[in-house]
Coordinates of C-alpha atoms in Angstrom, one line a residue:
S8 CA 0.0 0.0 0.0
A9 CA 1.0 3.6 -0.3
D10 CA 1.6 3.9 3.5
N11 CA 4.1 1.1 3.3
A12 CA 5.9 2.7 0.4
V13 CA 6.3 6.0 2.3
F14 CA 7.5 4.1 5.4
I15 CA 10.1 2.2 3.4
R16 CA 11.2 5.4 1.5
E17 CA 11.6 7.2 4.8
D18 CA 13.8 4.4 6.2
V19 CA 15.9 4.2 3.1
E20 CA 16.5 8.0 3.1
R21 CA 17.4 7.9 6.8
A22 CA 19.8 5.1 6.2
L23 CA 21.4 6.9 3.3
L24 CA 21.7 10.1 5.4
H25 CA 23.4 8.1 8.1
A26 CA 25.8 6.7 5.4
V27 CA 26.5 10.2 4.2
E28 CA 27.2 11.4 7.7
Q29 CA 29.4 8.4 8.8
M30 CA 31.2 6.9 5.8
P31 CA 34.0 8.4 3.7
Q32 CA 32.5 11.0 1.4
T33 CA 34.2 9.9 -1.8
R34 CA 33.4 6.3 -1.3
T35 CA 29.8 7.1 -0.5
A36 CA 29.4 9.4 -3.5
I37 CA 30.8 6.7 -5.9
A38 CA 28.5 4.1 -4.4
L39 CA 25.4 6.3 -4.8
I40 CA 26.4 7.1 -8.4
V41 CA 27.1 3.5 -9.4
G42 CA 24.0 2.2 -7.7
G43 CA 21.5 5.0 -8.6
A44 CA 22.5 7.4 -11.3
S45 CA 21.4 5.2 -14.1
H46 CA 18.8 3.2 -12.3
R47 CA 15.6 2.6 -14.3
N48 CA 13.4 3.8 -11.4
A49 CA 12.9 7.6 -11.3
L50 CA 12.6 7.7 -7.6
V51 CA 15.9 5.9 -7.1
R52 CA 17.6 8.3 -9.5
R53 CA 16.1 11.2 -7.7
T54 CA 17.3 9.9 -4.3
S55 CA 20.7 9.3 -5.7
A56 CA 20.9 12.8 -7.2
Q57 CA 19.7 14.3 -3.9
F58 CA 22.4 12.6 -1.8
V59 CA 25.1 13.1 -4.4
A60 CA 24.3 16.9 -4.4
L61 CA 24.5 16.9 -0.6
L62 CA 27.9 15.2 -0.7
V63 CA 29.2 17.5 -3.4
E64 CA 28.2 20.5 -1.4
R65 CA 29.9 19.1 1.7
M66 CA 33.1 18.1 -0.2
G67 CA 33.5 21.2 -2.3
A68 CA 34.5 21.5 -5.9
T69 CA 38.2 20.9 -5.5
K70 CA 37.8 17.6 -3.7
C71 CA 35.1 16.5 -6.1
L72 CA 37.0 17.3 -9.3
L73 CA 40.6 16.6 -8.2
G74 CA 40.2 14.4 -5.2
P75 CA 41.1 10.8 -4.5
R76 CA 39.7 7.8 -6.2
D77 CA 39.0 9.6 -9.5
I78 CA 35.7 10.9 -8.1
G79 CA 35.5 13.5 -10.9
E80 CA 35.2 10.8 -13.6
H81 CA 32.1 9.6 -11.7
V82 CA 30.5 12.8 -10.6
L83 CA 30.6 14.7 -13.9
P84 CA 28.9 12.1 -16.1
A85 CA 26.3 11.4 -13.3
A86 CA 25.5 15.1 -12.9
A87 CA 25.1 15.3 -16.7
R88 CA 22.6 12.5 -16.5
F89 CA 20.8 14.1 -13.6
V90 CA 20.3 17.4 -15.4
Q91 CA 18.8 15.6 -18.4
D92 CA 16.5 13.4 -16.4
S93 CA 12.7 13.2 -16.9
S94 CA 12.1 14.1 -13.2
A95 CA 12.1 17.8 -12.3
A96 CA 13.5 16.9 -8.9
T97 CA 16.4 14.9 -10.3
R98 CA 17.2 17.8 -12.7
Y99 CA 17.2 20.2 -9.8
Y100 CA 19.7 18.2 -7.8
G101 CA 21.9 17.8 -10.9
R102 CA 21.9 21.6 -11.3
R103 CA 22.9 21.9 -7.6
V104 CA 25.9 19.6 -8.3
F105 CA 26.9 21.6 -11.3
A106 CA 26.5 24.9 -9.4
Q107 CA 29.1 23.8 -7.0
L108 CA 31.5 22.4 -9.6
L109 CA 31.3 25.4 -12.0
T110 CA 33.3 27.5 -9.6
H111 CA 36.4 25.5 -10.0
S112 CA 39.0 26.6 -12.6
A113 CA 39.5 23.1 -14.0
F114 CA 35.8 22.4 -14.4
E115 CA 35.5 22.9 -18.1
K116 CA 38.6 20.9 -19.0
L117 CA 37.5 18.0 -16.7
L118 CA 33.9 18.1 -18.0
R119 CA 35.1 17.8 -21.6
K120 CA 37.4 14.9 -20.6
H121 CA 34.7 12.9 -18.7
V122 CA 31.5 13.3 -20.7
T123 CA 30.9 12.5 -24.3
P124 CA 30.9 15.3 -26.9
G125 CA 27.2 14.7 -27.5
T126 CA 26.4 15.0 -23.8
Y127 CA 28.5 18.1 -23.5
R128 CA 26.6 19.7 -26.3
N129 CA 23.3 18.8 -24.7
I130 CA 24.2 20.3 -21.3
C131 CA 25.9 23.5 -22.4
G132 CA 22.7 25.4 -22.4
I133 CA 21.9 24.1 -18.9
L134 CA 25.3 25.1 -17.6
E135 CA 24.9 28.6 -19.1
S136 CA 21.6 28.9 -17.4
I137 CA 23.1 27.9 -14.0
K138 CA 25.8 30.5 -14.5
R139 CA 23.3 33.2 -15.2
R140 CA 20.3 32.4 -13.1
G141 CA 21.5 29.8 -10.5
V142 CA 19.9 26.5 -9.9
G143 CA 16.3 27.8 -9.7
D144 CA 13.6 26.9 -7.2
R145 CA 13.3 23.5 -5.7
P146 CA 10.4 21.5 -7.3
Q147 CA 7.2 21.3 -5.3
D148 CA 6.8 17.5 -5.9
L149 CA 9.5 16.5 -3.5
S150 CA 7.7 13.9 -1.3
S151 CA 10.8 13.1 0.8
P152 CA 10.6 13.2 4.5
L153 CA 14.1 14.7 4.4
K154 CA 13.1 17.4 1.9
D155 CA 16.1 19.7 2.2
L156 CA 19.1 17.7 3.3
T157 CA 21.4 20.7 3.5
T158 CA 19.8 21.6 6.8
V159 CA 19.3 18.1 8.2
S160 CA 21.6 16.1 10.3
L161 CA 21.1 12.8 12.2
D162 CA 20.6 14.7 15.4
D163 CA 17.4 16.2 14.0
K164 CA 15.8 12.7 13.4

């Protein structure tokens, strides 16, 4: 039933938040990307994008792009998929990822290196929009119990 689905989703998101708080950031980001960025379920992609955006904001652009374990080669293609997703919420979180990474001087070079030329062409307009207008407003359809993870910590739950 719908109540069970909400209950399960709340537990999953709390568990992921706990992982984000307690595990190494780069390892957690890579796991979220590998497990969720290309998932066929839109809710899984949205949740993955949500937590990847949180991790990118916490790590900062330098660590994401030039950090250990080649995290940039995972984050950039995943963010490109997120901003092109069918879900408005997933696109929003993809824009948040790119808003953080755009500030780094090596961003453009690394983006061209890690995404295909076709993908690069497809997201150029989105990146320009982020530069000019920012990420935009958060979509209203976010049904997550942890709606804005930037202000949530485990102590709040």
